[in-house]
GROMACS .gro file of C-alpha atoms in nm:
model
  159
    1MET     CA    1  -9.797   6.776  -1.118
    2LYS     CA    2  -9.802   6.719  -0.744
    3ILE     CA    3  -9.902   7.014  -0.523
    4THR     CA    4  -9.728   7.023  -0.187
    5GLU     CA    5  -9.792   7.212   0.136
    6THR     CA    6  -9.489   7.425   0.048
    7ASP     CA    7  -9.656   7.515  -0.282
    8LYS     CA    8  -9.964   7.625  -0.089
    9GLN     CA    9  -9.751   7.834   0.150
   10MET     CA   10  -9.578   8.004  -0.142
   11MET     CA   11  -9.911   8.079  -0.307
   12ARG     CA   12 -10.047   8.222   0.017
   13GLU     CA   13  -9.748   8.456   0.022
   14ALA     CA   14  -9.822   8.568  -0.335
   15ILE     CA   15 -10.183   8.632  -0.234
   16ARG     CA   16 -10.069   8.824   0.076
   17LEU     CA   17  -9.843   9.037  -0.142
   18SER     CA   18 -10.135   9.110  -0.376
   19SER     CA   19 -10.339   9.231  -0.079
   20GLU     CA   20 -10.053   9.449   0.047
   21SER     CA   21 -10.019   9.595  -0.301
   22VAL     CA   22 -10.381   9.708  -0.301
   23LYS     CA   23 -10.337   9.867   0.042
   24ASN     CA   24 -10.027  10.053  -0.083
   25GLY     CA   25 -10.188  10.184  -0.403
   26GLY     CA   26 -10.071   9.914  -0.644
   27GLY     CA   27 -10.261   9.659  -0.847
   28PRO     CA   28 -10.404   9.341  -0.688
   29PHE     CA   29 -10.127   9.106  -0.798
   30GLY     CA   30  -9.839   8.932  -0.623
   31ALA     CA   31  -9.571   8.680  -0.722
   32VAL     CA   32  -9.314   8.459  -0.554
   33ILE     CA   33  -9.024   8.273  -0.711
   34ALA     CA   34  -8.883   7.984  -0.510
   35LYS     CA   35  -8.648   7.692  -0.538
   36ASP     CA   36  -8.646   7.389  -0.310
   37GLY     CA   37  -8.892   7.555  -0.074
   38GLN     CA   38  -8.682   7.872  -0.035
   39VAL     CA   39  -8.812   8.211  -0.151
   40VAL     CA   40  -8.576   8.378  -0.397
   41ALA     CA   41  -8.794   8.681  -0.474
   42ALA     CA   42  -9.137   8.801  -0.363
   43THR     CA   43  -9.295   9.109  -0.519
   44SER     CA   44  -9.620   9.277  -0.608
   45ASN     CA   45  -9.757   9.481  -0.895
   46SER     CA   46  -9.591   9.823  -0.929
   47VAL     CA   47  -9.744   9.954  -1.252
   48THR     CA   48  -9.905  10.263  -1.100
   49LEU     CA   49  -9.643  10.309  -0.830
   50LEU     CA   50  -9.356  10.322  -1.083
   51ASN     CA   51  -9.551  10.451  -1.384
   52ASP     CA   52  -9.423  10.143  -1.565
   53PRO     CA   53  -9.673   9.934  -1.765
   54THR     CA   54  -9.431   9.639  -1.757
   55ALA     CA   55  -9.404   9.634  -1.375
   56HIS     CA   56  -9.646   9.344  -1.333
   57ALA     CA   57  -9.580   9.132  -1.024
   58GLU     CA   58  -9.439   8.844  -1.227
   59VAL     CA   59  -9.200   9.060  -1.431
   60VAL     CA   60  -9.082   9.248  -1.121
   61CYS     CA   61  -9.030   8.914  -0.944
   62ILE     CA   62  -8.830   8.770  -1.235
   63ARG     CA   63  -8.613   9.083  -1.243
   64GLU     CA   64  -8.550   9.062  -0.869
   65ALA     CA   65  -8.471   8.689  -0.874
   66CYS     CA   66  -8.231   8.730  -1.166
   67ARG     CA   67  -8.060   9.025  -1.000
   68LYS     CA   68  -8.017   8.834  -0.672
   69LEU     CA   69  -7.890   8.519  -0.841
   70GLY     CA   70  -7.679   8.691  -1.106
   71THR     CA   71  -7.839   8.498  -1.392
   72TYR     CA   72  -8.105   8.532  -1.659
   73ASN     CA   73  -8.192   8.162  -1.642
   74LEU     CA   74  -8.424   8.054  -1.361
   75SER     CA   75  -8.433   7.685  -1.450
   76GLY     CA   76  -8.515   7.478  -1.144
   77HIS     CA   77  -8.735   7.752  -0.998
   78THR     CA   78  -9.112   7.783  -0.959
   79ILE     CA   79  -9.326   8.096  -0.983
   80TYR     CA   80  -9.642   8.143  -0.780
   81CYS     CA   81  -9.874   8.410  -0.919
   82SER     CA   82 -10.181   8.544  -0.743
   83CYS     CA   83 -10.350   8.554  -1.085
   84GLU     CA   84 -10.308   8.370  -1.414
   85PRO     CA   85 -10.023   8.546  -1.596
   86CYS     CA   86 -10.108   8.787  -1.877
   87PRO     CA   87  -9.944   8.730  -2.219
   88MET     CA   88  -9.652   8.961  -2.135
   89CYS     CA   89  -9.584   8.788  -1.804
   90LEU     CA   90  -9.626   8.443  -1.954
   91GLY     CA   91  -9.370   8.535  -2.219
   92ALA     CA   92  -9.129   8.660  -1.952
   93ILE     CA   93  -9.179   8.340  -1.751
   94TYR     CA   94  -9.094   8.129  -2.054
   95TRP     CA   95  -8.791   8.345  -2.140
   96ALA     CA   96  -8.668   8.305  -1.779
   97HIS     CA   97  -8.701   7.924  -1.811
   98LEU     CA   98  -8.899   7.879  -1.490
   99ASP     CA   99  -8.993   7.513  -1.443
  100ARG     CA  100  -9.343   7.547  -1.299
  101ILE     CA  101  -9.618   7.808  -1.286
  102PHE     CA  102  -9.891   7.811  -1.023
  103TYR     CA  103 -10.169   8.070  -1.021
  104ALA     CA  104 -10.467   8.146  -0.796
  105ASN     CA  105 -10.721   8.373  -0.968
  106HIS     CA  106 -10.809   8.303  -1.331
  107ARG     CA  107 -10.783   8.563  -1.608
  108LYS     CA  108 -11.165   8.573  -1.614
  109ASP     CA  109 -11.157   8.679  -1.248
  110ALA     CA  110 -10.920   8.961  -1.345
  111ALA     CA  111 -11.146   9.062  -1.635
  112ASP     CA  112 -11.439   9.078  -1.395
  113ILE     CA  113 -11.263   9.354  -1.199
  114GLY     CA  114 -11.143   9.551  -1.502
  115PHE     CA  115 -10.813   9.379  -1.589
  116ASP     CA  116 -10.912   9.231  -1.923
  117ASP     CA  117 -10.609   9.091  -2.102
  118ASP     CA  118 -10.821   8.876  -2.330
  119PHE     CA  119 -10.800   9.138  -2.605
  120ILE     CA  120 -10.424   9.067  -2.625
  121TYR     CA  121 -10.486   8.694  -2.669
  122GLN     CA  122 -10.739   8.783  -2.944
  123GLU     CA  123 -10.495   9.023  -3.112
  124LEU     CA  124 -10.224   8.756  -3.126
  125GLU     CA  125 -10.457   8.528  -3.321
  126LYS     CA  126 -10.522   8.791  -3.590
  127PRO     CA  127 -10.302   8.842  -3.898
  128MET     CA  128 -10.078   9.146  -3.848
  129ALA     CA  129 -10.274   9.351  -4.101
  130GLN     CA  130 -10.595   9.306  -3.899
  131ARG     CA  131 -10.461   9.401  -3.556
  132THR     CA  132 -10.593   9.706  -3.372
  133THR     CA  133 -10.250   9.867  -3.347
  134PRO     CA  134 -10.075   9.880  -3.685
  135ILE     CA  135  -9.767   9.658  -3.703
  136MET     CA  136  -9.554   9.680  -4.017
  137PRO     CA  137  -9.206   9.569  -4.121
  138LEU     CA  138  -8.957   9.848  -4.192
  139LEU     CA  139  -8.589   9.848  -4.302
  140ARG     CA  140  -8.534   9.472  -4.268
  141ASP     CA  141  -8.248   9.490  -4.516
  142GLU     CA  142  -8.066   9.730  -4.282
  143ALA     CA  143  -8.136   9.518  -3.973
  144LEU     CA  144  -8.037   9.176  -4.110
  145PRO     CA  145  -7.661   9.250  -4.105
  146VAL     CA  146  -7.680   9.279  -3.725
  147PHE     CA  147  -7.829   8.929  -3.708
  148ARG     CA  148  -7.548   8.803  -3.928
  149MET     CA  149  -7.298   8.974  -3.697
  150TRP     CA  150  -7.458   8.790  -3.400
  151THR     CA  151  -7.442   8.458  -3.585
  152GLU     CA  152  -7.074   8.505  -3.666
  153LYS     CA  153  -6.973   8.626  -3.319
  154GLU     CA  154  -6.776   8.348  -3.158
  155ASP     CA  155  -6.770   8.474  -2.798
  156LYS     CA  156  -7.143   8.550  -2.760
  157THR     CA  157  -7.349   8.441  -2.462
  158GLU     CA  158  -7.647   8.257  -2.602
  159TYR     CA  159  -7.974   8.269  -2.423
   0.00000   0.00000   0.00000
């Protein structure tokens, strides 16, 4: 994958946003979503500011870009993250169909300052019965009819 000067500019903006976030009481993370060299959304971490554990810079940026563009599909766009995305953010990036992901700091760098997401990667490798937080199926027979309803719905919007 070729890295352009525009890519570097976008990453510098994500890094700047991460610095601003720290100054404003947020976490040290920033993200930018762009297409064809134009910024669509640029945000920072708002977990502590919003009391929202899902308000990571990448997730907030995806939400903002989708709101602005009126779509849930960001194909053709690139995300620039000041740090390697955590499992939640990586999942959101894939669900949003972003074409490219650039990151500056590595997840080890984040772990070194107290943001250790490695336990989530480790948990995902374990069988469900061995995970730290219990995870158990319940009432599948009552939930399956809704999936059948979705399958049979002719006017659904697939994503």
